[in-house]
mmCIF file of C-alpha atoms and ligand atoms in Angstrom:
data_model
loop_
_atom_site.group_PDB
_atom_site.id
_atom_site.type_symbol
_atom_site.label_atom_id
_atom_site.label_comp_id
_atom_site.label_asym_id
_atom_site.label_seq_id
_atom_site.Cartn_x
_atom_site.Cartn_y
_atom_site.Cartn_z
ATOM 1 C CA MET A 1 0.000 0.000 0.000
ATOM 2 C CA SER A 2 1.259 3.502 -0.741
ATOM 3 C CA ARG A 3 2.066 5.830 2.138
ATOM 4 C CA THR A 4 -0.458 8.243 3.595
ATOM 5 C CA PHE A 5 0.176 11.397 5.647
ATOM 6 C CA ASN A 6 -1.341 13.283 8.561
ATOM 7 C CA VAL A 7 -2.172 16.797 7.380
ATOM 8 C CA ALA A 8 -3.061 19.833 9.507
ATOM 9 C CA VAL A 9 -4.966 22.710 7.909
ATOM 10 C CA VAL A 10 -4.360 25.844 9.987
ATOM 11 C CA GLY A 11 -7.082 28.404 9.232
ATOM 12 C CA ALA A 12 -9.422 25.677 7.955
ATOM 13 C CA THR A 13 -12.545 27.833 8.395
ATOM 14 C CA GLY A 14 -11.199 30.649 6.184
ATOM 15 C CA ALA A 15 -11.525 31.329 2.453
ATOM 16 C CA VAL A 16 -8.130 29.738 1.675
ATOM 17 C CA GLY A 17 -8.458 26.929 4.258
ATOM 18 C CA ASN A 18 -11.829 25.867 2.871
ATOM 19 C CA GLN A 19 -10.348 25.734 -0.611
ATOM 20 C CA MET A 20 -7.415 23.681 0.747
ATOM 21 C CA LEU A 21 -9.834 20.983 1.907
ATOM 22 C CA GLU A 22 -11.563 20.947 -1.469
ATOM 23 C CA VAL A 23 -8.270 20.734 -3.382
ATOM 24 C CA LEU A 24 -6.828 17.984 -1.117
ATOM 25 C CA GLU A 25 -9.957 15.939 -1.739
ATOM 26 C CA GLU A 26 -10.193 16.664 -5.495
ATOM 27 C CA ARG A 27 -6.553 15.803 -6.158
ATOM 28 C CA ASN A 28 -6.804 12.686 -4.046
ATOM 29 C CA PHE A 29 -3.881 13.775 -1.869
ATOM 30 C CA PRO A 30 -2.711 10.777 0.222
ATOM 31 C CA VAL A 31 -4.277 11.985 3.479
ATOM 32 C CA LYS A 32 -4.332 9.566 6.401
ATOM 33 C CA GLU A 33 -5.963 12.008 8.802
ATOM 34 C CA VAL A 34 -6.758 15.691 8.466
ATOM 35 C CA ARG A 35 -6.663 17.967 11.531
ATOM 36 C CA LEU A 36 -8.689 21.174 11.204
ATOM 37 C CA LEU A 37 -7.338 24.126 13.195
ATOM 38 C CA ALA A 38 -8.687 27.662 13.678
ATOM 39 C CA SER A 39 -9.299 30.210 16.434
ATOM 40 C CA SER A 40 -11.462 29.779 19.542
ATOM 41 C CA ARG A 41 -14.248 31.533 17.548
ATOM 42 C CA SER A 42 -14.649 28.285 15.602
ATOM 43 C CA GLU A 43 -14.868 25.950 18.583
ATOM 44 C CA GLY A 44 -17.808 23.589 18.080
ATOM 45 C CA LYS A 45 -17.835 23.985 14.297
ATOM 46 C CA PHE A 46 -17.582 21.019 11.936
ATOM 47 C CA LEU A 47 -16.306 20.963 8.345
ATOM 48 C CA GLU A 48 -16.783 18.277 5.739
ATOM 49 C CA PHE A 49 -13.870 16.305 4.303
ATOM 50 C CA ARG A 50 -14.391 13.213 2.113
ATOM 51 C CA GLY A 51 -18.023 13.047 3.180
ATOM 52 C CA GLU A 52 -17.211 13.104 6.904
ATOM 53 C CA GLN A 53 -18.005 15.900 9.368
ATOM 54 C CA LEU A 54 -14.793 16.731 11.247
ATOM 55 C CA PRO A 55 -14.513 18.983 14.319
ATOM 56 C CA VAL A 56 -12.503 22.207 14.172
ATOM 57 C CA GLN A 57 -9.897 22.354 16.937
ATOM 58 C CA VAL A 58 -8.391 25.463 18.528
ATOM 59 C CA LEU A 59 -4.828 26.161 17.351
ATOM 60 C CA GLY A 60 -2.318 25.739 20.196
ATOM 61 C CA LYS A 61 1.230 24.684 20.939
ATOM 62 C CA ASP A 62 0.202 20.995 21.085
ATOM 63 C CA SER A 63 -1.717 20.990 17.801
ATOM 64 C CA PHE A 64 1.024 19.370 15.688
ATOM 65 C CA LYS A 65 1.788 16.080 17.425
ATOM 66 C CA GLY A 66 1.885 13.324 14.767
ATOM 67 C CA ILE A 67 1.412 15.781 11.887
ATOM 68 C CA ASP A 68 3.527 15.213 8.743
ATOM 69 C CA ILE A 69 2.459 18.286 6.737
ATOM 70 C CA ALA A 70 0.934 21.527 8.043
ATOM 71 C CA LEU A 71 -0.778 23.852 5.563
ATOM 72 C CA PHE A 72 -0.973 27.343 7.095
ATOM 73 C CA SER A 73 -3.416 30.091 6.071
ATOM 74 C CA ALA A 74 -4.384 31.863 9.286
ATOM 75 C CA GLY A 75 -2.518 35.160 8.904
ATOM 76 C CA GLY A 76 1.099 36.205 9.220
ATOM 77 C CA SER A 77 1.346 36.399 12.996
ATOM 78 C CA ARG A 78 0.018 32.828 13.438
ATOM 79 C CA SER A 79 2.542 31.617 10.855
ATOM 80 C CA GLU A 80 5.372 33.483 12.521
ATOM 81 C CA GLU A 81 4.539 31.952 15.899
ATOM 82 C CA PHE A 82 3.367 28.452 14.971
ATOM 83 C CA CYS A 83 5.420 27.368 11.919
ATOM 84 C CA PRO A 84 8.556 26.886 14.077
ATOM 85 C CA ILE A 85 6.460 25.005 16.661
ATOM 86 C CA ALA A 86 4.984 22.725 13.987
ATOM 87 C CA ALA A 87 8.432 22.165 12.443
ATOM 88 C CA ALA A 88 9.920 21.299 15.851
ATOM 89 C CA ALA A 89 7.142 18.713 16.251
ATOM 90 C CA GLY A 90 8.292 17.098 12.970
ATOM 91 C CA ALA A 91 5.853 18.594 10.465
ATOM 92 C CA VAL A 92 6.859 20.267 7.216
ATOM 93 C CA CYS A 93 4.998 23.567 6.950
ATOM 94 C CA VAL A 94 3.662 24.996 3.687
ATOM 95 C CA ASP A 95 2.915 28.580 4.660
ATOM 96 C CA ASN A 96 0.521 30.809 2.713
ATOM 97 C CA SER A 97 1.310 34.016 4.568
ATOM 98 C CA SER A 98 4.036 36.549 3.817
ATOM 99 C CA ALA A 99 5.771 35.818 7.159
ATOM 100 C CA TRP A 100 8.563 33.576 5.843
ATOM 101 C CA ARG A 101 8.666 34.324 2.111
ATOM 102 C CA MET A 102 11.746 36.528 2.067
ATOM 103 C CA ASP A 103 13.728 34.522 4.660
ATOM 104 C CA PRO A 104 16.840 33.458 2.686
ATOM 105 C CA GLU A 105 16.699 30.000 4.298
ATOM 106 C CA VAL A 106 13.070 29.398 3.330
ATOM 107 C CA PRO A 107 12.267 28.313 -0.233
ATOM 108 C CA LEU A 108 9.523 30.227 -2.078
ATOM 109 C CA VAL A 109 8.017 27.801 -4.548
ATOM 110 C CA VAL A 110 5.780 27.723 -7.608
ATOM 111 C CA PRO A 111 5.914 24.111 -8.856
ATOM 112 C CA GLU A 112 5.833 25.068 -12.569
ATOM 113 C CA VAL A 113 8.743 27.483 -12.051
ATOM 114 C CA ASN A 114 11.203 26.368 -9.343
ATOM 115 C CA PRO A 115 10.181 22.889 -8.107
ATOM 116 C CA HIS A 116 13.748 21.987 -7.090
ATOM 117 C CA ASP A 117 13.780 24.665 -4.394
ATOM 118 C CA VAL A 118 11.420 22.427 -2.365
ATOM 119 C CA ALA A 119 14.564 20.532 -1.236
ATOM 120 C CA LEU A 120 15.483 23.572 0.890
ATOM 121 C CA TYR A 121 12.579 22.757 3.243
ATOM 122 C CA ARG A 122 15.253 20.979 5.272
ATOM 123 C CA ASN A 123 16.679 24.323 6.482
ATOM 124 C CA LYS A 124 13.755 25.336 8.700
ATOM 125 C CA GLY A 125 10.995 22.808 7.969
ATOM 126 C CA ILE A 126 9.124 25.601 6.169
ATOM 127 C CA ILE A 127 8.237 26.197 2.514
ATOM 128 C CA ALA A 128 6.597 29.505 1.634
ATOM 129 C CA ASN A 129 3.737 29.796 -0.831
ATOM 130 C CA PRO A 130 4.013 33.090 -2.743
ATOM 131 C CA ASN A 131 1.458 35.870 -2.901
ATOM 132 C CA CYS A 132 -1.481 35.128 -5.191
ATOM 133 C CA SER A 133 -0.667 37.932 -7.665
ATOM 134 C CA THR A 134 2.965 36.841 -7.880
ATOM 135 C CA ILE A 135 2.114 33.182 -8.518
ATOM 136 C CA GLN A 136 0.023 33.701 -11.660
ATOM 137 C CA MET A 137 2.461 36.261 -13.051
ATOM 138 C CA VAL A 138 5.549 34.022 -12.715
ATOM 139 C CA VAL A 139 3.733 30.989 -14.148
ATOM 140 C CA ALA A 140 3.141 33.074 -17.298
ATOM 141 C CA LEU A 141 6.560 34.771 -17.380
ATOM 142 C CA LYS A 142 8.857 31.797 -16.682
ATOM 143 C CA PRO A 143 8.863 30.405 -20.276
ATOM 144 C CA LEU A 144 9.326 33.916 -21.692
ATOM 145 C CA HIS A 145 12.199 34.657 -19.297
ATOM 146 C CA ASP A 146 13.930 31.377 -20.187
ATOM 147 C CA PHE A 147 13.781 32.268 -23.887
ATOM 148 C CA ALA A 148 14.306 36.035 -24.008
ATOM 149 C CA THR A 149 15.578 37.133 -20.520
ATOM 150 C CA ILE A 150 13.203 39.637 -18.962
ATOM 151 C CA ARG A 151 14.860 42.913 -17.898
ATOM 152 C CA ARG A 152 11.854 44.820 -16.582
ATOM 153 C CA ILE A 153 8.232 44.085 -15.638
ATOM 154 C CA VAL A 154 5.465 46.693 -15.284
ATOM 155 C CA VAL A 155 2.320 45.147 -13.819
ATOM 156 C CA SER A 156 -1.103 46.477 -12.813
ATOM 157 C CA THR A 157 -3.461 44.130 -10.992
ATOM 158 C CA TYR A 158 -7.241 43.867 -10.756
ATOM 159 C CA GLN A 159 -7.673 41.770 -7.608
ATOM 160 C CA ALA A 160 -10.800 39.980 -6.369
ATOM 161 C CA VAL A 161 -12.171 40.569 -2.861
ATOM 162 C CA SER A 162 -11.853 36.854 -1.963
ATOM 163 C CA GLY A 163 -8.111 37.564 -1.563
ATOM 164 C CA THR A 164 -8.990 39.451 1.632
ATOM 165 C CA GLY A 165 -10.989 36.557 3.117
ATOM 166 C CA THR A 166 -14.560 35.561 3.890
ATOM 167 C CA HIS A 167 -15.475 38.914 5.510
ATOM 168 C CA ALA A 168 -14.561 40.779 2.325
ATOM 169 C CA ILE A 169 -16.676 38.453 0.156
ATOM 170 C CA ASP A 170 -19.615 39.254 2.471
ATOM 171 C CA GLU A 171 -18.848 42.989 2.342
ATOM 172 C CA LEU A 172 -19.006 43.158 -1.471
ATOM 173 C CA ARG A 173 -22.228 41.118 -1.566
ATOM 174 C CA ILE A 174 -23.927 43.232 1.129
ATOM 175 C CA GLN A 175 -22.779 46.570 -0.346
ATOM 176 C CA CYS A 176 -24.100 45.599 -3.805
ATOM 177 C CA GLY A 177 -27.493 44.724 -2.284
ATOM 178 C CA GLU A 178 -27.708 47.924 -0.243
ATOM 179 C CA LEU A 179 -26.649 50.231 -3.071
ATOM 180 C CA LEU A 180 -28.971 48.594 -5.621
ATOM 181 C CA ASN A 181 -31.801 49.182 -3.163
ATOM 182 C CA GLY A 182 -30.921 52.863 -2.824
ATOM 183 C CA ARG A 183 -29.474 52.516 0.661
ATOM 184 C CA PRO A 184 -25.977 53.675 1.766
ATOM 185 C CA ALA A 185 -23.164 51.103 1.879
ATOM 186 C CA GLU A 186 -21.245 50.513 5.078
ATOM 187 C CA SER A 187 -17.491 49.702 4.817
ATOM 188 C CA LYS A 188 -15.953 47.574 7.548
ATOM 189 C CA VAL A 189 -13.240 45.552 5.802
ATOM 190 C CA TYR A 190 -11.977 48.130 3.276
ATOM 191 C CA PRO A 191 -11.303 51.823 3.966
ATOM 192 C CA HIS A 192 -13.813 52.800 1.245
ATOM 193 C CA GLN A 193 -16.812 51.372 -0.612
ATOM 194 C CA ILE A 194 -15.661 48.428 -2.772
ATOM 195 C CA ALA A 195 -18.950 47.834 -4.665
ATOM 196 C CA PHE A 196 -18.893 49.640 -8.045
ATOM 197 C CA ASN A 197 -15.461 51.061 -7.178
ATOM 198 C CA CYS A 198 -11.686 50.389 -7.533
ATOM 199 C CA LEU A 199 -9.258 50.841 -4.642
ATOM 200 C CA PRO A 200 -5.542 51.321 -5.508
ATOM 201 C CA HIS A 201 -4.697 50.114 -2.010
ATOM 202 C CA ILE A 202 -3.945 46.481 -1.054
ATOM 203 C CA ASP A 203 -2.283 45.772 2.297
ATOM 204 C CA VAL A 204 -0.541 48.690 4.043
ATOM 205 C CA PHE A 205 1.324 51.670 2.574
ATOM 206 C CA LEU A 206 5.113 51.676 3.031
ATOM 207 C CA PRO A 207 7.479 54.656 3.365
ATOM 208 C CA ASN A 208 8.394 54.455 -0.366
ATOM 209 C CA GLY A 209 4.773 55.154 -1.359
ATOM 210 C CA TYR A 210 4.126 51.614 -2.589
ATOM 211 C CA THR A 211 1.830 49.172 -0.789
ATOM 212 C CA LYS A 212 3.175 46.032 0.858
ATOM 213 C CA GLU A 213 1.260 43.979 -1.747
ATOM 214 C CA GLU A 214 3.130 45.824 -4.531
ATOM 215 C CA MET A 215 6.505 45.212 -2.904
ATOM 216 C CA LYS A 216 5.621 41.501 -2.446
ATOM 217 C CA MET A 217 5.294 41.304 -6.245
ATOM 218 C CA VAL A 218 8.688 42.983 -6.717
ATOM 219 C CA ASN A 219 10.679 40.920 -4.224
ATOM 220 C CA GLU A 220 8.957 37.545 -4.590
ATOM 221 C CA THR A 221 9.228 37.591 -8.400
ATOM 222 C CA ARG A 222 13.006 38.025 -8.200
ATOM 223 C CA LYS A 223 13.374 35.279 -5.606
ATOM 224 C CA ILE A 224 11.231 32.724 -7.485
ATOM 225 C CA LEU A 225 12.847 33.416 -10.872
ATOM 226 C CA GLY A 226 16.259 33.408 -9.131
ATOM 227 C CA ASP A 227 17.245 36.651 -10.843
ATOM 228 C CA GLU A 228 17.925 39.731 -8.720
ATOM 229 C CA LYS A 229 18.540 41.791 -11.857
ATOM 230 C CA ILE A 230 14.915 41.829 -13.010
ATOM 231 C CA ARG A 231 13.356 45.245 -12.368
ATOM 232 C CA VAL A 232 9.708 45.112 -11.330
ATOM 233 C CA THR A 233 7.195 47.861 -10.663
ATOM 234 C CA ALA A 234 3.609 47.148 -9.610
ATOM 235 C CA THR A 235 0.314 48.906 -8.974
ATOM 236 C CA THR A 236 -2.117 46.603 -7.147
ATOM 237 C CA VAL A 237 -5.815 47.435 -7.254
ATOM 238 C CA ARG A 238 -8.813 45.866 -5.494
ATOM 239 C CA VAL A 239 -11.823 45.609 -7.796
ATOM 240 C CA PRO A 240 -15.430 44.490 -7.196
ATOM 241 C CA VAL A 241 -14.901 40.940 -8.464
ATOM 242 C CA PHE A 242 -15.525 37.937 -6.187
ATOM 243 C CA TYR A 243 -13.043 35.351 -7.508
ATOM 244 C CA SER A 244 -9.907 35.501 -9.750
ATOM 245 C CA HIS A 245 -7.246 38.146 -10.127
ATOM 246 C CA SER A 246 -6.505 39.757 -13.521
ATOM 247 C CA GLU A 247 -3.211 41.411 -14.420
ATOM 248 C CA ALA A 248 -1.995 43.680 -17.230
ATOM 249 C CA VAL A 249 1.672 42.705 -17.581
ATOM 250 C CA ASN A 250 4.223 44.576 -19.705
ATOM 251 C CA ILE A 251 7.712 43.128 -20.109
ATOM 252 C CA GLU A 252 10.927 44.339 -21.677
ATOM 253 C CA THR A 253 13.284 41.585 -22.799
ATOM 254 C CA GLU A 254 16.965 41.374 -23.669
ATOM 255 C CA ARG A 255 16.266 39.326 -26.803
ATOM 256 C CA LYS A 256 13.502 40.063 -29.306
ATOM 257 C CA LEU A 257 10.358 38.118 -28.463
ATOM 258 C CA THR A 258 7.629 38.289 -31.090
ATOM 259 C CA ALA A 259 3.996 37.833 -30.147
ATOM 260 C CA ALA A 260 3.942 34.652 -32.255
ATOM 261 C CA LYS A 261 6.950 33.182 -30.410
ATOM 262 C CA ALA A 262 5.459 34.145 -27.028
ATOM 263 C CA ARG A 263 2.213 32.412 -27.995
ATOM 264 C CA GLU A 264 4.160 29.289 -28.994
ATOM 265 C CA LEU A 265 6.165 29.261 -25.726
ATOM 266 C CA LEU A 266 3.064 29.847 -23.588
ATOM 267 C CA THR A 267 1.095 27.152 -25.414
ATOM 268 C CA ALA A 268 3.772 24.617 -24.409
ATOM 269 C CA ALA A 269 4.201 25.933 -20.833
ATOM 270 C CA PRO A 270 3.009 23.870 -17.843
ATOM 271 C CA GLY A 271 0.000 25.265 -15.996
ATOM 272 C CA VAL A 272 -0.806 27.829 -18.715
ATOM 273 C CA LEU A 273 -3.732 27.992 -21.112
ATOM 274 C CA VAL A 274 -3.538 30.527 -23.951
ATOM 275 C CA VAL A 275 -6.948 32.122 -24.524
ATOM 276 C CA ASP A 276 -6.305 34.630 -27.265
ATOM 277 C CA ASP A 277 -8.632 35.039 -30.231
ATOM 278 C CA VAL A 278 -9.500 38.710 -30.286
ATOM 279 C CA ALA A 279 -11.319 38.479 -33.628
ATOM 280 C CA ASN A 280 -13.959 36.508 -31.744
ATOM 281 C CA ALA A 281 -13.716 38.567 -28.515
ATOM 282 C CA VAL A 282 -11.942 35.675 -26.785
ATOM 283 C CA TYR A 283 -9.558 36.563 -23.937
ATOM 284 C CA PRO A 284 -9.143 35.448 -20.310
ATOM 285 C CA MET A 285 -11.822 36.654 -17.884
ATOM 286 C CA ALA A 286 -12.156 36.395 -14.114
ATOM 287 C CA VAL A 287 -15.592 34.767 -14.243
ATOM 288 C CA GLU A 288 -14.292 31.978 -16.488
ATOM 289 C CA ALA A 289 -11.080 31.391 -14.533
ATOM 290 C CA ALA A 290 -12.965 31.017 -11.230
ATOM 291 C CA GLY A 291 -12.874 27.430 -9.991
ATOM 292 C CA GLN A 292 -9.997 26.490 -12.340
ATOM 293 C CA ASP A 293 -6.349 25.711 -11.592
ATOM 294 C CA LEU A 294 -4.700 27.010 -14.757
ATOM 295 C CA THR A 295 -3.231 30.439 -15.426
ATOM 296 C CA PHE A 296 -4.990 31.940 -18.450
ATOM 297 C CA VAL A 297 -3.013 34.219 -20.790
ATOM 298 C CA GLY A 298 -4.311 36.354 -23.635
ATOM 299 C CA ARG A 299 -4.080 39.764 -25.353
ATOM 300 C CA ILE A 300 -0.525 38.743 -26.326
ATOM 301 C CA ARG A 301 0.879 41.615 -28.367
ATOM 302 C CA GLU A 302 4.118 43.450 -28.988
ATOM 303 C CA ASP A 303 4.642 46.749 -27.194
ATOM 304 C CA GLU A 304 5.171 49.131 -30.091
ATOM 305 C CA SER A 305 6.554 51.894 -27.850
ATOM 306 C CA ILE A 306 9.877 50.107 -27.198
ATOM 307 C CA GLU A 307 12.207 47.801 -29.100
ATOM 308 C CA ASN A 308 11.775 44.548 -27.158
ATOM 309 C CA GLY A 309 8.468 44.816 -25.354
ATOM 310 C CA LEU A 310 5.431 42.581 -24.949
ATOM 311 C CA ASN A 311 2.005 42.961 -23.327
ATOM 312 C CA LEU A 312 -0.057 40.185 -21.742
ATOM 313 C CA TRP A 313 -3.342 39.815 -19.846
ATOM 314 C CA VAL A 314 -3.011 37.129 -17.155
ATOM 315 C CA VAL A 315 -5.927 35.713 -15.127
ATOM 316 C CA ALA A 316 -6.136 32.974 -12.473
ATOM 317 C CA ASP A 317 -8.330 31.938 -9.537
ATOM 318 C CA ASN A 318 -6.610 33.572 -6.561
ATOM 319 C CA LEU A 319 -7.910 31.068 -4.009
ATOM 320 C CA ARG A 320 -6.946 28.063 -6.147
ATOM 321 C CA LYS A 321 -3.709 28.566 -8.149
ATOM 322 C CA GLY A 322 -3.069 31.742 -6.121
ATOM 323 C CA ALA A 323 -3.200 29.891 -2.801
ATOM 324 C CA ALA A 324 -4.669 26.418 -2.128
ATOM 325 C CA THR A 325 -3.766 24.594 -5.342
ATOM 326 C CA ASN A 326 -0.207 25.913 -5.333
ATOM 327 C CA ALA A 327 0.195 24.857 -1.678
ATOM 328 C CA VAL A 328 -1.167 21.358 -2.357
ATOM 329 C CA GLN A 329 1.082 21.033 -5.457
ATOM 330 C CA ILE A 330 4.045 21.844 -3.169
ATOM 331 C CA ALA A 331 2.845 19.183 -0.729
ATOM 332 C CA GLU A 332 2.605 16.722 -3.647
ATOM 333 C CA LEU A 333 6.247 17.404 -4.559
ATOM 334 C CA LEU A 334 7.188 16.851 -0.918
ATOM 335 C CA VAL A 335 5.512 13.466 -0.666
ATOM 336 C CA GLU A 336 6.614 12.315 -4.131
ATOM 337 C CA LYS A 337 10.282 13.235 -3.752
ATOM 338 C CA TYR A 338 11.276 14.009 -0.180
ATOM 339 C CA LEU A 339 9.183 12.541 2.650
HETATM 340 P P1 NAP B 1 -10.108 34.408 6.258
HETATM 341 O O1 NAP B 1 -11.168 33.921 5.351
HETATM 342 O O2 NAP B 1 -10.338 35.644 7.045
HETATM 343 O O3 NAP B 1 -9.698 33.211 7.248
HETATM 344 C C1 NAP B 1 -8.792 33.362 8.293
HETATM 345 C C2 NAP B 1 -8.527 32.023 8.942
HETATM 346 O O4 NAP B 1 -7.517 32.196 9.948
HETATM 347 C C3 NAP B 1 -9.758 31.473 9.645
HETATM 348 O O5 NAP B 1 -9.741 30.065 9.568
HETATM 349 C C4 NAP B 1 -9.532 31.925 11.064
HETATM 350 O O6 NAP B 1 -10.194 31.148 12.028
HETATM 351 C C5 NAP B 1 -8.036 31.732 11.184
HETATM 352 N N1 NAP B 1 -7.491 32.505 12.307
HETATM 353 C C6 NAP B 1 -7.539 33.828 12.494
HETATM 354 N N2 NAP B 1 -7.012 34.168 13.678
HETATM 355 C C7 NAP B 1 -6.608 33.017 14.260
HETATM 356 C C8 NAP B 1 -6.003 32.689 15.498
HETATM 357 N N3 NAP B 1 -5.693 33.628 16.396
HETATM 358 N N4 NAP B 1 -5.737 31.390 15.767
HETATM 359 C C9 NAP B 1 -6.070 30.431 14.889
HETATM 360 N N5 NAP B 1 -6.642 30.665 13.696
HETATM 361 C C10 NAP B 1 -6.919 31.948 13.384
HETATM 362 O O7 NAP B 1 -8.770 34.691 5.456
HETATM 363 P P2 NAP B 1 -8.144 33.918 4.171
HETATM 364 O O8 NAP B 1 -8.446 34.683 2.967
HETATM 365 O O9 NAP B 1 -8.500 32.481 4.244
HETATM 366 O O10 NAP B 1 -6.598 34.126 4.429
HETATM 367 C C11 NAP B 1 -5.928 33.568 5.525
HETATM 368 C C12 NAP B 1 -4.446 33.868 5.402
HETATM 369 O O11 NAP B 1 -3.931 33.167 4.286
HETATM 370 C C13 NAP B 1 -4.118 35.343 5.138
HETATM 371 O O12 NAP B 1 -4.032 36.065 6.334
HETATM 372 C C14 NAP B 1 -2.840 35.252 4.390
HETATM 373 O O13 NAP B 1 -1.736 35.212 5.261
HETATM 374 C C15 NAP B 1 -2.963 33.942 3.658
HETATM 375 N N6 NAP B 1 -3.344 34.130 2.256
HETATM 376 C C16 NAP B 1 -2.450 33.694 1.364
HETATM 377 C C17 NAP B 1 -2.683 33.758 0.047
HETATM 378 C C18 NAP B 1 -1.626 33.233 -0.854
HETATM 379 O O14 NAP B 1 -0.876 32.395 -0.494
HETATM 380 N N7 NAP B 1 -1.462 33.646 -2.041
HETATM 381 C C19 NAP B 1 -3.872 34.304 -0.431
HETATM 382 C C20 NAP B 1 -4.815 34.745 0.485
HETATM 383 C C21 NAP B 1 -4.522 34.632 1.846
HETATM 384 P P3 NAP B 1 -11.628 31.594 12.618
HETATM 385 O O15 NAP B 1 -12.638 31.239 11.571
HETATM 386 O O16 NAP B 1 -11.756 30.767 13.841
HETATM 387 O O17 NAP B 1 -11.577 33.057 12.879
HETATM 388 C C1 3JM B 2 -2.904 37.729 1.458
HETATM 389 O O1 3JM B 2 -1.724 38.524 8.751
HETATM 390 C C2 3JM B 2 -2.001 39.218 7.803
HETATM 391 O O2 3JM B 2 -2.083 40.450 7.889
HETATM 392 C C3 3JM B 2 -2.231 38.520 6.485
HETATM 393 C C4 3JM B 2 -2.257 39.452 5.333
HETATM 394 C C5 3JM B 2 -2.459 38.761 3.989
HETATM 395 C C6 3JM B 2 -1.384 38.260 3.240
HETATM 396 C C7 3JM B 2 -0.023 38.192 3.844
HETATM 397 O O3 3JM B 2 0.697 39.206 3.865
HETATM 398 O O4 3JM B 2 0.311 37.125 4.334
HETATM 399 C C8 3JM B 2 -3.745 38.717 3.456
HETATM 400 C C9 3JM B 2 -3.968 38.199 2.201
HETATM 401 C C10 3JM B 2 -1.615 37.758 1.966
HETATM 402 C C11 3JM B 2 -0.513 37.284 1.117
HETATM 403 O O5 3JM B 2 -0.703 36.276 0.411
HETATM 404 O O6 3JM B 2 0.560 37.893 1.067
#
């Protein structure tokens, strides 16, 4: 019989945690037992896994006894505190927060891009899952970088509210209802109304005028592609979409990359689906990417304002490829090759 593993899902009641359970089940991950962990607010709750109702337990120092793999998505401070505790108890942590991503000893992995970095889990017992916006962008850019060497990336994002969690999904739904009924909208999660609006503000502002989300895209992209020379500038925007992030990506390459060659490279790339038939109004869209695991790329065209430039439109489900699916793919590499 093939081996099975005890898996803890930390933040199981959240938007990402819920998706983790779905993806583990869908991909038939070799789970022996799953342990659901969340805050004391969730005490007494049950969640379904493989047709069974399982109790949610309160996260604590003793939560990781017997656990082989711990999937974390309960916020940065929980990851900072509990990943080392889980690792000391013998679990390998796959962490979805930004807490460990830029630690030089912790690998930051997108399986289609840098699968071999998983081996570095041995340093601290932690593997970091990148930010959702970074993941879909590097899946699309990796084959282009390998062929033409990317010098500079200019990216603008159109990010779904599900990236902020279950409360934000509720906020958009409730605001839409109130406003359509002629009543004022109350904002609790975001600093301004999100329904029928765009907020150029994701995560906190930093002293350089960028947001933390924007600087995640800059620093994580370089680390995953293993190229500190790539220049990246980002503007990250929250839009009133429930699921899937969209990105307008402009790249400047060292070598000429025609739109036709880019289309050929992307068609052969793992995890990518080219959706690009503008004559028939066919291009990637958030509503079609939702619930899928691929990164969809379209609007592939040369940037006529510079010598070696290319524009792309990149869309993926932020809770799936942007979080849960990527984390489970990392766990699959771990069990196939290392544990
Ligand atoms: P969410 O829907 O608000 O869920 C938060 C989860 O964390 C819930 O399960 C919550 O449990 C749990 N939690 C909060 N405080 C806790 C505590 N003190 N002890 C134990 N559990 C606690 O948020 P989400 O969208 O799922 O995101 C969760 C985290 O995942 C984010 O903070 C972020 O770090 C990460 N994230 C990563 C990506 C990515 O990798 N690309 C994308 C989105 C989010 P209760 O239900 O009991 O409150
Ligand atoms: C996505 O603890 C927190 O403040 C979590 C903030 C957060 C993050 C993050 O920085 O870990 C919310 C949503 C992310 C992320 O993937 O970077």
